[in-house]
Amino acid sequence: VVRPFGEIPGLWKNGVANLYNFWKQDGFRNLHRIMVQNFNKFGPIYREKIGNYESVNIINPEDAAILFKAEGHYPKRLNVEAWTAYRDYRNRKYGVLLKNGEDWRSNRVVLNKEVISPKIMENFVPLLDEVGQDFVARVHRKIKRSGQNKWTTDLSQDLFKFALESVSSVLYGERLGLMQDYIDPEAQHFINCITLMFKTTSPMLYIPPGLLRLVGAKVWRDHVAAWDGIFNQADRCIQNIYRQSRQETGNQQKYPGVLARLLMQDKLSIEDIKASVTELMAGGVDTTSITLLWTLYELARHPNLQEELRAEVAAARAESQGDLTGMLKRIPLVKGALKETLRIHPVAVSLQRYIAEDVILQNYHIPAGTLVQLGLYAMGRDPKVFPRPEQYQPSRWLRTEMHYFRNLSFGFGPRQCLGRRIAETEMQLFLIHMLENFRVEKQRHVDVQSTFELIILPEKPIILTLKPL
Ligand code: HEM
Ligand code: 2DC
């Protein structure tokens, strides 16, 4: 017989006491590890309430399948209150990230065509390839200047610039010039604001931003300043393209970028376009850059695998004879490496949906409207889901049985990551160019753990050495 909702194991009776204990365990920065502990303690399903944040948590692919079948026509994630509170406070529109219901769907349909459809992707490939080439040229310059035929560094700042340059080039059809030596201080400020925005969001998952605003708390003030910086910079970029688009006749051959295409189509209001383009620009920086940093770190730890990937890239280059899209179809192991990086170091600790209908999970009845979370980080490290989870093995993704509700790093279904294809293509091209040019090494015996600042980040700098081949 199916057991009632009230019998699910876990700590959900006293949200305030749980928040206190969570805070004592430094839970704000350890959320991912605390979730792993909870699954070990309670089993494959547990119910939890921390402050006002109430959820049912699952870890198995089979349960993920049930969850996503019950997501309904308007899939809804956890509402990140800090993000909506900022927009309400400043009177700004929500973009596709924060909209819900029919408003979300109608915007998303238009955006899908311009951002994630296979047809439009072909336009992005040459743009992203050029940024990848410029990154490699920049590294070569750094190596020359070092006078040691190598460059040892924490690449994170360079990768942030690479990621911002990449996403901007696709959105605006123009280069910002961030791969040069001197960069616009406004762009650097934008990058800093995104990191601060994520960092200040995580405490506000548990403590209502309205309350923090009332007492004038520093996290709220920092959060507002961070979004202000993000919106100001995005507004400048958007205004620039908007002005140009009104002067041009419109019969250009060249692909003009996502924003210009959205403006030409006239299917969304200017305010809706601005809101979503700002989210795309902000969502495109820390996500891909950190994933690439973790990937280089894993390649440095696995030199034989690195050579195997290099050989795959060389063969793909030779076979595709200058056709980049064709080349991207010939690098399954490189793609496996990116999936493997995101399995061990996911950007998102969990995927969540407010379910649209009643479901049965692990023989418990879950009523419609419940927030159900799939513990993505915990699932990626569960030996029952991924044999030998501690091993970085890109080749595991070449087996199709690995794909049943396991490849979920970008989410699932119509509400999945809108930037997914941009992110994947950008990261694949980056790795192609890096593997063709450099060997990546690291100091021995250095293990880097992760920390939770809304997204999962390395807890300390990752120092790598790049040597020309
Ligand atoms: C949503 C992951 C890069 C923009 C999401 C979600 C995840 C995710 C897990 C939630 C999906 C769901 O609920 O099913 C990632 C990862 C990335 C990445 C792992 C890179 C490694 C990007 C980039 C952009 C972006 C480059 C922008 C160009 C967005 C947006 C949404 C989203 C706008 C909200 C979509 C909606 O609500 O309809 N992402 N993301 N992401 N992501 Fe990404
Ligand atoms: C954080 O408990 C942990 O892709 C919470 O590019 C649940 C939660 C809800 C929404 C998730 C968030 C977590 C992590 C960061 C995500 C976000 C949805 C989109 C966002 C996964 C798992 C991200 C990084 C977007 C951000 C774009 C934005 C800043 C403009």
PDB file of N, CA and C and ligand atoms in Angstrom, residues 68 77 96-98 104 108 167 279-281 283-285 287-288 291 342 347-348 351-353 376 408-412 414-420 422-423 426-427, ligand 1:
ATOM      1  N   PHE A  68       9.477  14.434 -13.803  1.00  0.00           N
ATOM      2  CA  PHE A  68       9.353  15.253 -15.016  1.00  0.00           C
ATOM      3  C   PHE A  68       8.094  14.922 -15.811  1.00  0.00           C
ATOM      4  N   ARG A  77      10.025  25.983 -11.558  1.00  0.00           N
ATOM      5  CA  ARG A  77      11.132  25.688 -10.631  1.00  0.00           C
ATOM      6  C   ARG A  77      10.913  26.383  -9.308  1.00  0.00           C
ATOM      7  N   VAL A  96      12.599  35.235 -19.144  1.00  0.00           N
ATOM      8  CA  VAL A  96      12.147  33.841 -19.248  1.00  0.00           C
ATOM      9  C   VAL A  96      12.557  33.005 -18.032  1.00  0.00           C
ATOM     10  N   LEU A  97      13.667  33.383 -17.405  1.00  0.00           N
ATOM     11  CA  LEU A  97      14.146  32.673 -16.218  1.00  0.00           C
ATOM     12  C   LEU A  97      13.142  32.742 -15.067  1.00  0.00           C
ATOM     13  N   LEU A  98      12.469  33.883 -14.944  1.00  0.00           N
ATOM     14  CA  LEU A  98      11.632  34.124 -13.764  1.00  0.00           C
ATOM     15  C   LEU A  98      10.139  34.143 -14.056  1.00  0.00           C
ATOM     16  N   TRP A 104       5.406  32.832 -19.484  1.00  0.00           N
ATOM     17  CA  TRP A 104       6.680  32.131 -19.696  1.00  0.00           C
ATOM     18  C   TRP A 104       6.669  31.394 -21.032  1.00  0.00           C
ATOM     19  N   ARG A 108       9.133  31.899 -24.167  1.00  0.00           N
ATOM     20  CA  ARG A 108      10.100  30.820 -24.360  1.00  0.00           C
ATOM     21  C   ARG A 108      10.047  30.267 -25.782  1.00  0.00           C
ATOM     22  N   VAL A 167      29.351  34.701 -25.138  1.00  0.00           N
ATOM     23  CA  VAL A 167      27.899  34.878 -25.108  1.00  0.00           C
ATOM     24  C   VAL A 167      27.521  36.232 -25.714  1.00  0.00           C
ATOM     25  N   GLU A 279      19.185  38.336 -18.872  1.00  0.00           N
ATOM     26  CA  GLU A 279      19.367  37.054 -18.185  1.00  0.00           C
ATOM     27  C   GLU A 279      20.309  36.130 -18.946  1.00  0.00           C
ATOM     28  N   LEU A 280      20.190  36.131 -20.262  1.00  0.00           N
ATOM     29  CA  LEU A 280      21.099  35.285 -21.049  1.00  0.00           C
ATOM     30  C   LEU A 280      22.543  35.745 -20.890  1.00  0.00           C
ATOM     31  N   MET A 281      22.728  37.058 -20.898  1.00  0.00           N
ATOM     32  CA  MET A 281      24.092  37.586 -20.782  1.00  0.00           C
ATOM     33  C   MET A 281      24.671  37.248 -19.400  1.00  0.00           C
ATOM     34  N   GLY A 283      23.594  34.813 -17.392  1.00  0.00           N
ATOM     35  CA  GLY A 283      23.654  33.364 -17.199  1.00  0.00           C
ATOM     36  C   GLY A 283      24.796  32.716 -17.959  1.00  0.00           C
ATOM     37  N   GLY A 284      25.395  33.473 -18.869  1.00  0.00           N
ATOM     38  CA  GLY A 284      26.394  32.890 -19.755  1.00  0.00           C
ATOM     39  C   GLY A 284      27.828  33.038 -19.294  1.00  0.00           C
ATOM     40  N   VAL A 285      28.076  33.522 -18.091  1.00  0.00           N
ATOM     41  CA  VAL A 285      29.460  33.806 -17.683  1.00  0.00           C
ATOM     42  C   VAL A 285      30.031  32.746 -16.733  1.00  0.00           C
ATOM     43  N   THR A 287      28.756  30.019 -15.487  1.00  0.00           N
ATOM     44  CA  THR A 287      28.379  28.632 -15.766  1.00  0.00           C
ATOM     45  C   THR A 287      29.398  27.911 -16.652  1.00  0.00           C
ATOM     46  N   THR A 288      29.608  28.430 -17.861  1.00  0.00           N
ATOM     47  CA  THR A 288      30.518  27.740 -18.785  1.00  0.00           C
ATOM     48  C   THR A 288      31.976  27.876 -18.338  1.00  0.00           C
ATOM     49  N   THR A 291      32.777  25.410 -15.568  1.00  0.00           N
ATOM     50  CA  THR A 291      32.768  24.042 -16.112  1.00  0.00           C
ATOM     51  C   THR A 291      34.049  23.778 -16.915  1.00  0.00           C
ATOM     52  N   LEU A 342      30.369  17.743 -15.651  1.00  0.00           N
ATOM     53  CA  LEU A 342      29.130  18.224 -15.038  1.00  0.00           C
ATOM     54  C   LEU A 342      28.489  17.186 -14.119  1.00  0.00           C
ATOM     55  N   VAL A 347      26.793  22.498 -12.134  1.00  0.00           N
ATOM     56  CA  VAL A 347      26.552  23.909 -11.820  1.00  0.00           C
ATOM     57  C   VAL A 347      25.404  24.003 -10.804  1.00  0.00           C
ATOM     58  N   ALA A 348      24.349  23.233 -11.069  1.00  0.00           N
ATOM     59  CA  ALA A 348      23.145  23.272 -10.233  1.00  0.00           C
ATOM     60  C   ALA A 348      23.144  22.092  -9.273  1.00  0.00           C
ATOM     61  N   LEU A 351      17.709  19.933  -9.357  1.00  0.00           N
ATOM     62  CA  LEU A 351      16.666  20.391 -10.280  1.00  0.00           C
ATOM     63  C   LEU A 351      15.374  20.338  -9.475  1.00  0.00           C
ATOM     64  N   GLN A 352      14.491  21.292  -9.679  1.00  0.00           N
ATOM     65  CA  GLN A 352      13.247  21.274  -8.910  1.00  0.00           C
ATOM     66  C   GLN A 352      12.046  21.570  -9.781  1.00  0.00           C
ATOM     67  N   ARG A 353      10.902  20.995  -9.382  1.00  0.00           N
ATOM     68  CA  ARG A 353       9.620  21.332  -9.998  1.00  0.00           C
ATOM     69  C   ARG A 353       8.539  21.328  -8.916  1.00  0.00           C
ATOM     70  N   LEU A 376      20.865  16.622  -7.900  1.00  0.00           N
ATOM     71  CA  LEU A 376      21.732  16.367  -9.056  1.00  0.00           C
ATOM     72  C   LEU A 376      23.173  16.064  -8.630  1.00  0.00           C
ATOM     73  N   LEU A 408      21.430  15.038 -16.927  1.00  0.00           N
ATOM     74  CA  LEU A 408      20.451  16.076 -16.558  1.00  0.00           C
ATOM     75  C   LEU A 408      21.103  17.386 -16.137  1.00  0.00           C
ATOM     76  N   SER A 409      22.368  17.588 -16.476  1.00  0.00           N
ATOM     77  CA  SER A 409      23.091  18.772 -15.997  1.00  0.00           C
ATOM     78  C   SER A 409      22.476  20.091 -16.450  1.00  0.00           C
ATOM     79  N   PHE A 410      21.776  20.057 -17.576  1.00  0.00           N
ATOM     80  CA  PHE A 410      21.131  21.278 -18.072  1.00  0.00           C
ATOM     81  C   PHE A 410      19.626  21.261 -17.794  1.00  0.00           C
ATOM     82  N   GLY A 411      19.199  20.351 -16.930  1.00  0.00           N
ATOM     83  CA  GLY A 411      17.778  20.254 -16.659  1.00  0.00           C
ATOM     84  C   GLY A 411      17.100  19.384 -17.690  1.00  0.00           C
ATOM     85  N   PHE A 412      15.787  19.480 -17.738  1.00  0.00           N
ATOM     86  CA  PHE A 412      15.031  18.563 -18.586  1.00  0.00           C
ATOM     87  C   PHE A 412      13.792  19.239 -19.161  1.00  0.00           C
ATOM     88  N   PRO A 414      10.849  21.159 -21.580  1.00  0.00           N
ATOM     89  CA  PRO A 414      10.682  22.515 -22.113  1.00  0.00           C
ATOM     90  C   PRO A 414      11.228  23.623 -21.214  1.00  0.00           C
ATOM     91  N   ARG A 415      11.467  23.303 -19.940  1.00  0.00           N
ATOM     92  CA  ARG A 415      12.002  24.334 -19.037  1.00  0.00           C
ATOM     93  C   ARG A 415      13.515  24.179 -18.863  1.00  0.00           C
ATOM     94  N   GLN A 416      14.128  23.282 -19.636  1.00  0.00           N
ATOM     95  CA  GLN A 416      15.584  23.094 -19.471  1.00  0.00           C
ATOM     96  C   GLN A 416      16.348  24.385 -19.816  1.00  0.00           C
ATOM     97  N   CYS A 417      17.636  24.350 -19.572  1.00  0.00           N
ATOM     98  CA  CYS A 417      18.498  25.509 -19.803  1.00  0.00           C
ATOM     99  C   CYS A 417      18.329  26.072 -21.213  1.00  0.00           C
ATOM    100  N   LEU A 418      17.971  27.328 -21.298  1.00  0.00           N
ATOM    101  CA  LEU A 418      17.819  27.973 -22.606  1.00  0.00           C
ATOM    102  C   LEU A 418      19.181  28.161 -23.288  1.00  0.00           C
ATOM    103  N   GLY A 419      20.223  28.310 -22.501  1.00  0.00           N
ATOM    104  CA  GLY A 419      21.559  28.537 -23.053  1.00  0.00           C
ATOM    105  C   GLY A 419      22.316  27.257 -23.362  1.00  0.00           C
ATOM    106  N   ARG A 420      21.629  26.117 -23.244  1.00  0.00           N
ATOM    107  CA  ARG A 420      22.308  24.827 -23.352  1.00  0.00           C
ATOM    108  C   ARG A 420      23.160  24.661 -24.613  1.00  0.00           C
ATOM    109  N   ILE A 422      24.245  26.912 -26.743  1.00  0.00           N
ATOM    110  CA  ILE A 422      25.346  27.888 -26.763  1.00  0.00           C
ATOM    111  C   ILE A 422      26.462  27.377 -25.872  1.00  0.00           C
ATOM    112  N   ALA A 423      26.100  26.971 -24.648  1.00  0.00           N
ATOM    113  CA  ALA A 423      27.095  26.506 -23.675  1.00  0.00           C
ATOM    114  C   ALA A 423      27.869  25.305 -24.224  1.00  0.00           C
ATOM    115  N   GLU A 426      30.079  26.317 -27.283  1.00  0.00           N
ATOM    116  CA  GLU A 426      31.183  27.163 -26.800  1.00  0.00           C
ATOM    117  C   GLU A 426      32.247  26.313 -26.099  1.00  0.00           C
ATOM    118  N   MET A 427      31.811  25.401 -25.246  1.00  0.00           N
ATOM    119  CA  MET A 427      32.761  24.595 -24.473  1.00  0.00           C
ATOM    120  C   MET A 427      33.480  23.579 -25.367  1.00  0.00           C
TER     121      MET A 427
HETATM  122  C1  HEM B   1      18.342  27.329 -16.736  1.00  0.00           C
HETATM  123  C2  HEM B   1      22.394  24.699 -16.166  1.00  0.00           C
HETATM  124  C3  HEM B   1      24.787  27.730 -19.099  1.00  0.00           C
HETATM  125  C4  HEM B   1      20.851  30.528 -19.402  1.00  0.00           C
HETATM  126  C5  HEM B   1      19.229  26.351 -16.348  1.00  0.00           C
HETATM  127  C6  HEM B   1      18.916  25.228 -15.513  1.00  0.00           C
HETATM  128  C7  HEM B   1      20.051  24.493 -15.357  1.00  0.00           C
HETATM  129  C8  HEM B   1      21.096  25.148 -16.085  1.00  0.00           C
HETATM  130  C9  HEM B   1      20.201  23.201 -14.578  1.00  0.00           C
HETATM  131  C10 HEM B   1      17.542  24.871 -14.942  1.00  0.00           C
HETATM  132  C11 HEM B   1      16.877  23.917 -15.924  1.00  0.00           C
HETATM  133  C12 HEM B   1      15.627  23.223 -15.409  1.00  0.00           C
HETATM  134  O1  HEM B   1      15.021  23.689 -14.447  1.00  0.00           O
HETATM  135  O2  HEM B   1      15.260  22.181 -15.991  1.00  0.00           O
HETATM  136  C13 HEM B   1      23.390  25.288 -16.943  1.00  0.00           C
HETATM  137  C14 HEM B   1      24.720  24.750 -17.120  1.00  0.00           C
HETATM  138  C15 HEM B   1      25.396  25.606 -17.948  1.00  0.00           C
HETATM  139  C16 HEM B   1      24.485  26.669 -18.280  1.00  0.00           C
HETATM  140  C17 HEM B   1      25.235  23.438 -16.504  1.00  0.00           C
HETATM  141  C18 HEM B   1      26.811  25.545 -18.494  1.00  0.00           C
HETATM  142  C19 HEM B   1      27.718  24.655 -18.193  1.00  0.00           C
HETATM  143  C20 HEM B   1      23.920  28.724 -19.467  1.00  0.00           C
HETATM  144  C21 HEM B   1      24.225  29.761 -20.416  1.00  0.00           C
HETATM  145  C22 HEM B   1      23.127  30.558 -20.486  1.00  0.00           C
HETATM  146  C23 HEM B   1      22.120  30.007 -19.591  1.00  0.00           C
HETATM  147  C24 HEM B   1      25.538  29.875 -21.202  1.00  0.00           C
HETATM  148  C25 HEM B   1      22.908  31.779 -21.348  1.00  0.00           C
HETATM  149  C26 HEM B   1      23.443  31.939 -22.532  1.00  0.00           C
HETATM  150  C27 HEM B   1      19.825  29.896 -18.725  1.00  0.00           C
HETATM  151  C28 HEM B   1      18.463  30.397 -18.658  1.00  0.00           C
HETATM  152  C29 HEM B   1      17.728  29.473 -17.901  1.00  0.00           C
HETATM  153  C30 HEM B   1      18.670  28.428 -17.516  1.00  0.00           C
HETATM  154  C31 HEM B   1      17.927  31.685 -19.286  1.00  0.00           C
HETATM  155  C32 HEM B   1      16.242  29.553 -17.545  1.00  0.00           C
HETATM  156  C33 HEM B   1      15.366  28.911 -18.641  1.00  0.00           C
HETATM  157  C34 HEM B   1      13.871  28.939 -18.336  1.00  0.00           C
HETATM  158  O3  HEM B   1      13.489  29.097 -17.185  1.00  0.00           O
HETATM  159  O4  HEM B   1      13.060  28.779 -19.289  1.00  0.00           O
HETATM  160  N1  HEM B   1      20.573  26.282 -16.688  1.00  0.00           N
HETATM  161  N2  HEM B   1      23.289  26.439 -17.647  1.00  0.00           N
HETATM  162  N3  HEM B   1      22.646  28.898 -18.996  1.00  0.00           N
HETATM  163  N4  HEM B   1      19.910  28.710 -18.037  1.00  0.00           N
HETATM  164 FE1  HEM B   1      21.575  27.545 -17.912  1.00  0.00          FE
END
